[in-house]
Coordinates of C-alpha atoms and ligand atoms in Angstrom, one line a residue:
M1 CA -7.4 -13.6 22.1
R2 CA -10.4 -14.3 19.3
V3 CA -13.4 -12.5 19.3
P4 CA -16.4 -15.2 20.1
L5 CA -16.9 -16.8 16.9
C6 CA -20.5 -15.5 16.3
L7 CA -19.4 -12.0 17.0
A8 CA -16.4 -12.4 14.6
L9 CA -19.2 -13.9 11.9
F10 CA -20.9 -10.7 12.5
L11 CA -18.0 -8.6 12.2
T12 CA -16.8 -10.2 9.2
L13 CA -19.7 -10.9 7.2
A14 CA -22.3 -8.4 8.1
A15 CA -21.5 -6.2 4.8
P16 CA -21.9 -3.7 4.5
A17 CA -21.8 -2.7 8.0
Q18 CA -23.7 0.2 8.6
G19 CA -24.5 2.1 11.7
L20 CA -23.3 5.6 13.0
R21 CA -20.2 4.2 15.1
G22 CA -17.0 4.1 13.8
L23 CA -15.2 1.3 11.3
V24 CA -12.1 -0.5 11.1
V25 CA -11.3 -2.4 7.6
S26 CA -8.0 -4.0 7.3
Q27 CA -6.7 -7.4 5.9
E28 CA -7.2 -9.3 9.2
Q29 CA -9.8 -9.6 11.6
L30 CA -7.8 -9.5 14.7
A31 CA -6.2 -6.2 13.6
S32 CA -9.5 -4.5 12.6
E33 CA -10.7 -5.6 16.3
A34 CA -7.8 -4.3 17.8
G35 CA -8.6 -0.9 16.2
A36 CA -12.0 -1.3 16.8
Q37 CA -11.7 -1.7 20.6
V38 CA -9.5 1.5 20.6
L39 CA -12.2 3.5 19.1
R40 CA -14.7 2.1 21.9
E41 CA -12.4 3.4 24.7
G42 CA -12.7 6.8 23.0
G43 CA -9.5 6.5 20.2
T44 CA -9.5 8.8 17.6
A45 CA -9.1 7.4 14.0
V46 CA -5.1 7.7 14.2
D47 CA -5.4 5.8 17.5
A48 CA -7.1 3.1 15.7
A49 CA -5.1 3.3 12.7
V50 CA -1.9 2.8 14.7
A51 CA -3.4 -0.1 16.8
T52 CA -4.3 -1.6 13.6
A53 CA -1.2 -1.1 12.1
F54 CA 0.7 -2.3 15.0
A55 CA -1.6 -5.6 15.1
L56 CA -1.1 -6.0 11.4
A57 CA 2.8 -6.4 11.8
V58 CA 2.0 -9.3 14.4
V59 CA -1.2 -11.0 12.1
H60 CA -0.2 -10.1 8.9
P61 CA 3.6 -10.5 8.7
A62 CA 3.1 -10.8 4.4
A63 CA 2.5 -7.1 4.5
G64 CA 1.9 -5.6 7.6
N65 CA 5.5 -4.3 9.5
L66 CA 7.6 -2.6 11.7
G67 CA 10.4 -3.2 8.8
G68 CA 8.9 -1.0 6.0
G69 CA 7.0 2.0 5.4
G70 CA 4.3 3.6 3.9
F71 CA 1.6 6.8 3.5
L72 CA -1.2 8.1 6.0
L73 CA -3.7 10.1 4.7
S74 CA -5.7 11.9 7.5
R75 CA -8.7 13.9 7.4
P76 CA -9.8 15.3 11.0
A77 CA -13.5 16.1 10.5
S78 CA -12.8 19.5 12.1
G79 CA -9.7 20.3 10.3
Q80 CA -7.1 20.4 7.3
A81 CA -6.4 17.1 5.8
A82 CA -2.6 16.2 6.5
F83 CA -0.3 13.6 4.7
L84 CA 2.1 11.4 6.6
D85 CA 5.0 10.3 4.2
F86 CA 7.0 7.5 6.0
R87 CA 8.4 5.7 3.2
E88 CA 11.8 4.1 3.6
A89 CA 14.8 6.1 2.9
A90 CA 17.7 5.0 1.0
P91 CA 21.2 5.2 3.4
A92 CA 24.0 7.3 3.2
T93 CA 26.3 5.2 0.7
A94 CA 23.5 4.8 -2.1
H95 CA 24.0 6.0 -5.6
P96 CA 22.5 5.7 -8.9
R97 CA 24.5 2.7 -10.2
M98 CA 24.2 0.6 -6.7
W99 CA 22.1 -1.9 -8.7
L100 CA 25.1 -2.6 -11.4
R101 CA 28.1 -4.8 -11.5
E102 CA 31.2 -3.3 -12.0
D103 CA 31.3 -3.8 -15.9
G104 CA 28.2 -2.0 -15.9
T105 CA 25.6 -4.8 -16.1
Y106 CA 22.5 -4.9 -14.0
D107 CA 22.2 -6.8 -11.1
E108 CA 18.5 -7.8 -10.4
A109 CA 19.1 -10.2 -7.3
R110 CA 21.0 -7.3 -6.0
H111 CA 18.3 -4.9 -6.1
H112 CA 15.5 -7.1 -4.9
E113 CA 16.7 -9.7 -3.0
S114 CA 19.9 -8.5 -1.0
L115 CA 20.4 -6.5 2.0
A116 CA 21.5 -3.9 -0.3
A117 CA 17.7 -3.7 -1.2
V118 CA 16.9 -2.4 2.5
G119 CA 15.4 0.7 2.6
V120 CA 15.4 2.8 6.3
P121 CA 12.3 1.7 7.8
G122 CA 9.8 4.3 8.1
T123 CA 6.9 2.6 10.2
V124 CA 7.7 3.0 13.6
A125 CA 8.5 6.8 13.5
G126 CA 5.3 7.4 11.1
L127 CA 3.2 6.1 13.6
R128 CA 4.6 7.9 16.3
A129 CA 4.2 11.1 14.4
A130 CA 0.6 10.3 13.7
W131 CA -0.3 9.6 17.2
R132 CA 1.6 12.4 18.5
R133 CA -0.5 15.0 16.1
E134 CA -3.8 13.2 16.4
G135 CA -3.8 10.6 19.1
R136 CA -5.5 10.6 22.3
L137 CA -5.1 7.5 24.3
S138 CA -1.6 6.5 25.6
W139 CA 1.2 5.1 23.1
A140 CA 1.5 2.0 25.4
R141 CA -2.0 1.2 25.0
L142 CA -1.7 1.3 21.2
L143 CA 0.5 -1.4 21.0
R144 CA -1.0 -3.4 23.7
P145 CA -3.0 -5.6 21.5
A146 CA 0.3 -6.4 19.1
I147 CA 2.2 -7.3 21.8
R148 CA -0.2 -10.1 23.2
L149 CA -0.9 -11.2 19.8
A150 CA 2.8 -11.7 19.7
R151 CA 3.5 -12.9 23.1
E152 CA 0.6 -15.0 23.4
G153 CA 0.2 -16.0 19.8
F154 CA -3.0 -16.3 17.5
V155 CA -4.5 -19.3 15.8
L156 CA -3.4 -19.1 12.1
T157 CA -6.5 -19.0 9.7
E158 CA -6.4 -21.7 6.4
N159 CA -5.2 -18.5 4.5
Q160 CA -2.7 -17.3 6.7
A161 CA -1.3 -21.0 7.0
A162 CA -1.5 -21.4 3.1
S163 CA 0.4 -18.1 2.8
L164 CA 3.3 -19.0 5.1
E165 CA 3.8 -22.5 3.6
K166 CA 4.1 -21.1 -0.1
Q167 CA 6.9 -18.9 1.4
L168 CA 8.9 -21.9 3.1
P169 CA 11.3 -22.5 0.7
E170 CA 12.5 -18.5 0.6
F171 CA 12.6 -18.6 4.6
R172 CA 14.7 -21.8 4.6
K173 CA 17.4 -19.3 3.0
H174 CA 17.2 -17.4 6.4
P175 CA 17.4 -19.2 9.6
P176 CA 15.6 -16.6 12.0
T177 CA 12.7 -16.4 9.4
L178 CA 12.4 -20.3 9.4
A179 CA 12.2 -20.4 12.9
Q180 CA 9.9 -17.8 13.5
F181 CA 7.5 -19.2 10.9
S182 CA 7.9 -22.7 10.8
R183 CA 7.7 -25.5 13.1
R184 CA 11.1 -26.3 13.0
G185 CA 11.4 -26.2 9.4
E186 CA 8.0 -28.1 9.2
A187 CA 4.9 -25.8 7.6
L188 CA 2.7 -24.3 10.3
R189 CA -1.2 -25.4 9.6
A190 CA -4.4 -23.7 10.2
G191 CA -5.3 -24.1 13.8
D192 CA -1.8 -23.9 15.2
R193 CA -0.7 -21.0 17.3
L194 CA 1.9 -18.9 16.0
V195 CA 4.2 -17.2 18.9
Q196 CA 6.6 -14.7 18.1
G197 CA 8.7 -14.0 21.1
D198 CA 11.3 -11.9 19.6
L199 CA 8.7 -9.6 17.8
A200 CA 6.9 -9.4 21.4
R201 CA 10.1 -8.2 23.0
T202 CA 10.9 -5.5 20.2
L203 CA 7.2 -4.0 20.8
E204 CA 7.6 -4.0 24.3
R205 CA 10.8 -1.8 23.8
L206 CA 9.1 0.2 21.8
A207 CA 5.9 0.7 23.6
K208 CA 8.3 2.1 26.5
D209 CA 10.4 4.3 24.1
W210 CA 9.6 4.5 20.5
R211 CA 13.3 5.9 19.7
D212 CA 14.5 2.5 20.6
F213 CA 13.6 1.2 16.8
Y214 CA 16.3 4.1 15.7
R215 CA 18.9 4.1 18.4
G216 CA 18.6 1.7 21.1
A217 CA 18.5 -2.2 21.5
T218 CA 16.5 -2.8 18.2
A219 CA 18.8 -0.4 16.5
R220 CA 21.8 -2.7 17.3
L221 CA 20.2 -5.5 16.3
V222 CA 19.6 -4.2 12.7
V223 CA 22.9 -2.4 12.0
R224 CA 24.8 -5.8 13.4
D225 CA 22.6 -8.3 10.4
M226 CA 23.8 -5.4 8.2
R227 CA 27.4 -5.5 8.9
A228 CA 27.1 -9.3 8.9
N229 CA 25.6 -9.7 5.9
G230 CA 26.5 -6.9 3.2
G231 CA 23.8 -4.5 4.2
L232 CA 24.4 -0.8 4.0
L233 CA 22.0 0.7 6.7
T234 CA 24.5 2.2 9.4
A235 CA 23.7 3.5 13.0
A236 CA 23.7 7.1 11.7
D237 CA 21.2 6.1 8.7
L238 CA 18.9 4.9 11.3
R239 CA 19.3 8.0 13.3
A240 CA 18.9 10.4 10.5
Y241 CA 15.3 8.7 9.5
R242 CA 12.6 11.3 10.0
P243 CA 9.0 10.8 8.6
Q244 CA 7.4 13.8 6.7
W245 CA 4.1 15.8 7.1
G246 CA 3.1 17.3 4.0
K247 CA -0.2 18.1 2.1
P248 CA -2.2 15.4 0.2
L249 CA -2.6 15.7 -3.5
R250 CA -6.2 17.5 -3.9
G251 CA -8.4 17.0 -7.0
T252 CA -12.1 17.4 -7.6
Y253 CA -14.3 14.7 -9.6
R254 CA -17.8 15.7 -10.2
G255 CA -18.1 18.3 -7.4
V256 CA -16.5 15.4 -4.9
E257 CA -13.2 16.7 -3.4
V258 CA -10.4 14.3 -4.1
L259 CA -7.2 13.9 -1.4
A260 CA -4.8 11.4 -2.3
A261 CA -1.1 10.5 -1.8
P262 CA 1.3 13.1 -3.6
P263 CA 5.3 11.9 -4.5
P264 CA 7.2 10.2 -3.3
S265 CA 4.0 8.3 -4.3
S266 CA 2.7 8.4 -8.1
G267 CA -0.8 7.3 -6.6
G268 CA -2.3 10.5 -6.2
Q269 CA -1.0 12.2 -9.7
V270 CA -2.3 8.9 -11.7
L271 CA -5.9 8.7 -9.9
I272 CA -6.3 12.3 -10.2
E273 CA -4.8 13.2 -13.5
A274 CA -7.6 9.9 -14.7
L275 CA -10.3 11.2 -13.2
N276 CA -9.6 14.9 -14.8
V277 CA -9.7 13.0 -18.1
L278 CA -12.8 11.0 -17.2
E279 CA -14.7 13.8 -16.0
G280 CA -15.5 14.9 -19.3
Y281 CA -17.4 11.5 -20.4
D282 CA -20.7 10.3 -19.4
L283 CA -19.5 7.3 -17.7
K284 CA -22.9 6.9 -16.0
A285 CA -24.9 6.4 -19.3
A286 CA -22.1 4.0 -20.6
G287 CA -22.6 1.8 -17.5
P288 CA -20.4 -0.1 -15.2
A289 CA -18.3 -2.7 -16.7
S290 CA -19.3 -1.5 -20.3
A291 CA -16.9 -1.6 -23.0
T292 CA -17.0 2.1 -23.2
S293 CA -16.3 2.9 -19.8
V294 CA -13.6 0.6 -19.3
H295 CA -12.0 1.6 -22.7
L296 CA -12.3 5.3 -21.7
A297 CA -10.8 4.7 -18.1
S298 CA -8.0 2.5 -19.6
E299 CA -7.1 5.3 -22.1
A300 CA -7.1 8.1 -19.1
L301 CA -4.9 5.7 -17.5
R302 CA -2.7 4.8 -20.1
R303 CA -1.7 8.5 -20.0
A304 CA -1.7 9.1 -16.4
F305 CA 0.8 6.3 -16.2
A306 CA 3.0 7.6 -19.2
D307 CA 3.4 11.2 -17.2
R308 CA 4.5 9.1 -14.1
A309 CA 6.9 7.4 -15.9
Q310 CA 8.5 10.5 -17.2
F311 CA 8.2 12.9 -14.5
L312 CA 7.6 11.2 -11.1
G313 CA 10.3 10.7 -8.3
D314 CA 11.1 12.1 -4.7
P315 CA 10.3 15.5 -4.4
A316 CA 13.2 16.3 -2.3
F317 CA 15.4 15.4 -5.0
N318 CA 13.2 16.7 -8.1
G319 CA 12.5 20.4 -7.2
D320 CA 11.0 21.0 -10.5
L321 CA 8.0 18.0 -10.8
P322 CA 5.6 20.0 -12.7
L323 CA 2.4 18.4 -10.6
A324 CA 0.1 21.6 -10.9
R325 CA 0.2 21.2 -14.8
L326 CA -0.4 17.4 -14.6
L327 CA -3.3 17.8 -12.3
S328 CA -4.7 20.7 -14.1
K329 CA -8.4 20.4 -16.1
G330 CA -6.4 21.8 -18.9
H331 CA -3.9 19.0 -19.2
A332 CA -6.9 16.8 -19.0
A333 CA -8.7 18.3 -21.8
S334 CA -5.3 18.0 -24.2
L335 CA -4.8 14.2 -23.2
R336 CA -9.0 13.9 -24.0
A337 CA -8.3 15.3 -27.1
T338 CA -5.9 12.4 -28.3
I339 CA -8.7 9.5 -27.1
R340 CA -10.6 8.3 -29.6
L341 CA -13.9 6.7 -28.7
D342 CA -13.8 3.9 -31.6
R343 CA -10.4 2.8 -31.3
A344 CA -7.7 2.1 -28.5
S345 CA -4.6 4.0 -28.8
T346 CA -1.0 2.6 -28.9
S347 CA 1.4 3.1 -26.1
A348 CA 4.7 4.6 -27.6
P349 CA 7.4 2.7 -26.3
D350 CA 10.2 4.8 -26.9
R351 CA 9.1 6.9 -24.0
F352 CA 10.2 5.0 -20.7
T353 CA 8.9 1.6 -18.9
W354 CA 9.3 0.7 -15.0
P355 CA 11.2 -1.7 -13.1
A356 CA 8.9 -4.5 -12.0
D357 CA 7.7 -4.5 -8.4
R358 CA 6.1 -7.6 -6.5
P359 CA 3.0 -8.1 -4.6
D360 CA 2.5 -7.3 -1.5
T361 CA 1.3 -4.3 0.4
T362 CA -1.6 -3.8 2.7
H363 CA -4.2 -1.1 3.2
L364 CA -6.4 0.0 6.2
S365 CA -9.2 2.4 6.3
V366 CA -10.8 3.9 9.4
L367 CA -13.6 6.6 10.1
D368 CA -14.5 7.5 13.9
R369 CA -17.8 8.5 15.3
M370 CA -16.6 12.2 15.0
G371 CA -16.2 11.4 11.2
N372 CA -12.3 12.0 11.3
A373 CA -11.1 9.7 8.6
V374 CA -7.5 8.0 8.4
S375 CA -6.5 6.1 5.2
L376 CA -3.3 4.1 5.8
T377 CA -1.0 2.0 3.0
Y378 CA 2.1 0.5 4.1
T379 CA 4.5 -2.1 2.8
L380 CA 7.6 -4.1 3.0
E381 CA 7.5 -4.4 -1.0
D382 CA 7.4 -7.7 -1.8
S383 CA 5.4 -10.6 0.0
Y384 CA 7.0 -10.8 3.4
G385 CA 9.8 -8.5 2.4
L386 CA 13.2 -9.6 2.0
K387 CA 11.9 -12.8 3.6
R388 CA 14.8 -11.8 6.5
V389 CA 13.8 -11.9 10.0
V390 CA 16.3 -9.3 11.8
P391 CA 18.0 -12.1 14.0
G392 CA 16.8 -11.4 17.7
A393 CA 14.5 -8.7 16.7
G394 CA 11.7 -10.6 15.2
F395 CA 10.6 -8.5 12.4
L396 CA 11.0 -8.7 8.7
L397 CA 13.2 -6.4 6.7
N398 CA 12.0 -4.4 3.7
N399 CA 13.4 -4.7 0.0
E400 CA 11.7 -1.3 -1.1
L401 CA 14.8 -0.2 -2.7
G402 CA 13.7 -2.3 -5.6
D403 CA 11.4 0.5 -6.4
F404 CA 14.2 2.6 -7.4
N405 CA 15.3 2.8 -11.1
A406 CA 18.0 0.1 -12.1
G407 CA 20.5 2.7 -13.5
P408 CA 21.4 5.4 -15.4
G409 CA 20.2 5.4 -18.9
L410 CA 19.3 1.6 -18.4
T411 CA 15.9 1.7 -20.4
D412 CA 15.1 -1.4 -22.7
A413 CA 12.6 -3.4 -23.9
T414 CA 12.9 -5.7 -21.0
G415 CA 11.4 -3.4 -18.7
L416 CA 14.4 -1.9 -17.1
I417 CA 14.1 2.2 -16.6
G418 CA 16.9 4.6 -16.2
T419 CA 15.3 8.0 -16.0
T420 CA 16.6 10.5 -13.3
P421 CA 14.0 11.1 -11.0
N422 CA 13.8 7.9 -9.6
L423 CA 17.4 6.5 -9.5
A424 CA 18.9 5.6 -6.2
Q425 CA 20.5 8.7 -4.3
P426 CA 21.5 9.3 -0.5
G427 CA 18.4 9.6 1.5
K428 CA 15.9 9.5 -1.4
R429 CA 12.7 7.7 -1.1
P430 CA 12.0 5.2 -3.8
L431 CA 8.9 6.2 -6.0
S432 CA 5.7 4.3 -4.8
S433 CA 2.5 3.6 -6.5
M434 CA 0.5 3.5 -3.1
C435 CA -2.7 5.3 -2.7
P436 CA -4.5 5.8 0.1
V437 CA -7.4 8.0 -0.6
I438 CA -10.3 9.9 1.1
L439 CA -13.3 11.6 -0.9
A440 CA -15.2 14.4 0.5
Q441 CA -18.7 15.8 -0.7
G442 CA -20.3 18.6 1.2
G443 CA -17.5 18.8 3.7
N444 CA -18.1 15.6 4.9
V445 CA -16.2 12.1 4.3
L446 CA -17.8 10.0 1.2
L447 CA -15.2 7.2 1.0
V448 CA -12.0 5.7 2.5
S449 CA -9.9 3.5 0.5
G450 CA -6.6 2.0 -0.9
S451 CA -5.1 -1.2 -1.8
P452 CA -1.9 -2.9 -2.4
G453 CA -0.8 -4.2 -6.0
G454 CA 1.9 -2.5 -6.8
R455 CA 1.0 -0.5 -10.1
T456 CA -1.9 -1.9 -10.2
I457 CA -3.0 0.2 -6.6
P458 CA -4.1 3.5 -8.3
S459 CA -6.2 1.6 -10.9
T460 CA -8.1 -0.4 -8.0
V461 CA -8.7 3.0 -6.6
L462 CA -10.0 4.5 -9.8
N463 CA -12.5 1.6 -10.1
T464 CA -13.6 2.2 -6.6
V465 CA -14.0 5.9 -6.9
L466 CA -15.8 5.5 -10.5
N467 CA -18.1 2.4 -9.0
V468 CA -19.2 5.1 -6.1
V469 CA -19.2 8.3 -7.9
D470 CA -20.7 7.7 -11.1
F471 CA -22.5 4.2 -10.7
R472 CA -23.7 5.0 -7.1
M473 CA -23.0 1.4 -6.3
D474 CA -22.8 0.8 -2.4
A475 CA -19.6 -0.2 -0.5
R476 CA -20.1 -4.1 -0.8
S477 CA -20.9 -3.7 -4.6
A478 CA -18.2 -1.4 -5.3
V479 CA -15.4 -3.4 -3.7
D480 CA -16.8 -6.7 -5.5
A481 CA -17.3 -5.3 -9.1
P482 CA -14.8 -6.4 -11.8
R483 CA -11.7 -4.4 -11.4
F484 CA -9.3 -3.7 -14.7
H485 CA -5.6 -1.9 -15.0
H486 CA -3.7 -0.3 -17.5
Q487 CA -0.3 1.1 -16.9
W488 CA 0.9 2.2 -20.6
L489 CA 3.4 -0.3 -21.0
P490 CA 3.1 -3.3 -21.3
D491 CA 0.2 -2.0 -23.8
R492 CA -2.5 -3.9 -22.8
I493 CA -5.7 -3.9 -20.3
Q494 CA -5.7 -6.4 -17.3
V495 CA -9.1 -7.5 -16.8
E496 CA -10.5 -9.7 -14.0
A497 CA -11.9 -12.9 -14.9
D498 CA -15.7 -11.8 -14.3
L499 CA -15.6 -8.6 -16.5
P500 CA -18.4 -9.7 -18.6
A501 CA -17.4 -11.5 -21.9
A502 CA -19.3 -9.3 -24.3
T503 CA -17.4 -6.4 -22.8
Q504 CA -14.0 -7.9 -23.3
A505 CA -14.7 -9.0 -26.8
A506 CA -16.0 -5.0 -27.6
L507 CA -12.6 -4.1 -26.1
K508 CA -10.8 -6.3 -28.3
A509 CA -12.4 -5.2 -31.0
L510 CA -11.3 -1.9 -30.7
G511 CA -8.1 -2.8 -30.7
H512 CA -7.2 -3.8 -27.2
T513 CA -5.1 -6.3 -26.0
L514 CA -6.4 -7.8 -22.7
K515 CA -4.9 -10.0 -20.1
E516 CA -7.2 -12.0 -17.7
V517 CA -6.1 -12.2 -14.2
K518 CA -8.3 -13.8 -11.5
K519 CA -8.1 -10.8 -8.6
Q520 CA -6.6 -7.3 -8.8
G521 CA -5.7 -5.4 -5.5
C522 CA -7.6 -6.2 -2.1
A523 CA -9.4 -2.6 -1.4
Q524 CA -10.7 -2.0 2.0
V525 CA -13.8 0.4 1.8
I526 CA -15.5 2.9 3.9
L527 CA -18.2 4.7 2.0
V528 CA -20.4 7.3 3.7
R529 CA -24.0 7.3 2.2
D530 CA -26.9 9.7 3.6
G531 CA -24.8 10.0 7.1
H532 CA -24.2 6.2 7.3
P533 CA -20.8 4.7 7.1
E534 CA -20.9 1.3 5.4
G535 CA -17.5 -0.9 5.5
A536 CA -16.7 -3.6 2.9
A537 CA -13.6 -5.2 3.2
D538 CA -12.2 -7.0 0.1
T539 CA -11.9 -10.6 0.8
R540 CA -11.3 -11.8 -3.3
R541 CA -7.6 -12.2 -2.9
W542 CA -7.5 -12.5 1.1
P543 CA -10.3 -14.3 2.9
D544 CA -9.6 -12.9 6.2
S545 CA -10.1 -9.1 5.5
A546 CA -12.4 -8.2 7.6
V547 CA -14.6 -4.8 8.9
A548 CA -15.0 -4.5 12.6
V549 CA -17.5 -2.2 14.2
E550 CA -16.6 0.3 17.3
Ligands
DON1 O1 5.3 1.5 -3.0 C1 5.2 0.8 -4.1 O2 4.2 1.1 -4.7 C2 5.3 -0.9 -4.3 N1 6.8 -1.0 -3.0 C3 4.2 -1.9 -3.3 C4 4.1 -2.9 -3.4 C5 2.8 -3.7 -3.8 O3 1.9 -3.2 -3.7 C6 2.7 -4.8 -4.0 N2 1.4 -5.6 -3.4 N3 0.3 -6.2 -3.6

């Protein structure tokens, strides 16, 4: 059920939301509200994140999910920060040449659009692992809002209806998807109620026993669909899946502690490496959105992304990842020495480039009144993943294995990459760019954030960090300021259209090529200033994004 309109407006529009109470910021108001209600009942930040994530799986099917995976960064007020990797894993039959045809040519459709691209979903096991470690309310309580939203349905916003309608041609290829997200093949409209009965029943089974997803009725539905339609996941693959706890990557930027996602994400490496480079410049004097600060940040990103392409992959399969060196201040100094203030560098395309990844993922940020912070980004990879609802189970499958490299040696000018660290292997997790982040200062949380956007994610997070640390913006301004992105190759700066024309002209004069986009990312931000948490939801690309206050 929706909260009353006046309250919804307050929750959505009172930005930045201030106060000493906990906050949840996500891409859907109903999901943020599910998390905030958990905080009101005495739940922890992890409890709220779990409830919000399950609710997003119902009300934000483009990226909220049961059938995908992601990363969770937790910084308890009183303890060690921890990182949970619940990224999808490749099945036991995966191999480096699995995206090639018999004649050795690359099969893009198989890599991105077939059931072979589905990784073992990590979300359910991940949310369970997070709850076991830091949850306080009952597991069943945390699934309750999602179950209700699926069983009773919810009223579609303009934005949700438009997003579903855009996908109808794709959904038509998968009858269970069409049945779930249309009215007998016709587009649902704003104001229509979306009821998802199969999904409600799956969630009810998970509320009783989460293992159902990996070894019960839900697992059987997944395996049956795989067998019938050329998928690779087996019952043994599902049973073997384990989320992994580890330590976040840790850096410092102008005295602020930066905690971010380690491999198999590249998010933390790109972010911290770029921040280390930028620490050597006075960005504050240069000013936000100035040609100097955009130039320097782009040059820093160019170099961090080049290192990403060369070195990063699942650490379980790349024992020699040189992370300590890449994240050292010395490496940053040597990169800085190659940056000129008066001229753009060029990216040497004789190193490598990347496979394309597609736009949809979602981030949520939580802070509870105790100061425990959770930053969670999860994804199906493409918008609505493979667009395929598992028949009878009501949830969409990911196409995450598309994040693996195309095939050994397959590096070419069209953007394929064939480097070893991120080739498919049994049980391996594909390299990600997702970058949940938490900043702390003087022992207290300063910023909780993250974003969707594929390889633009570390850049969006970098923009937010610079806006907060260097330019001292409040949460709202830090979210709304124009963003930019550089990823080494293609050799250009992607800029949002509202980056001032004079800045754009000055960047071109330095030798940069610019690519203008309307919107980059969807960063959900909690910023704590003078002990007061401010939430700011990013509505530039997804107008439903909302802050809910405890
Ligand atoms: O893990 C990754 O980096 C990608 N699969 C995420 C895709 C994504 O963010 C698209 N979002 N807008």
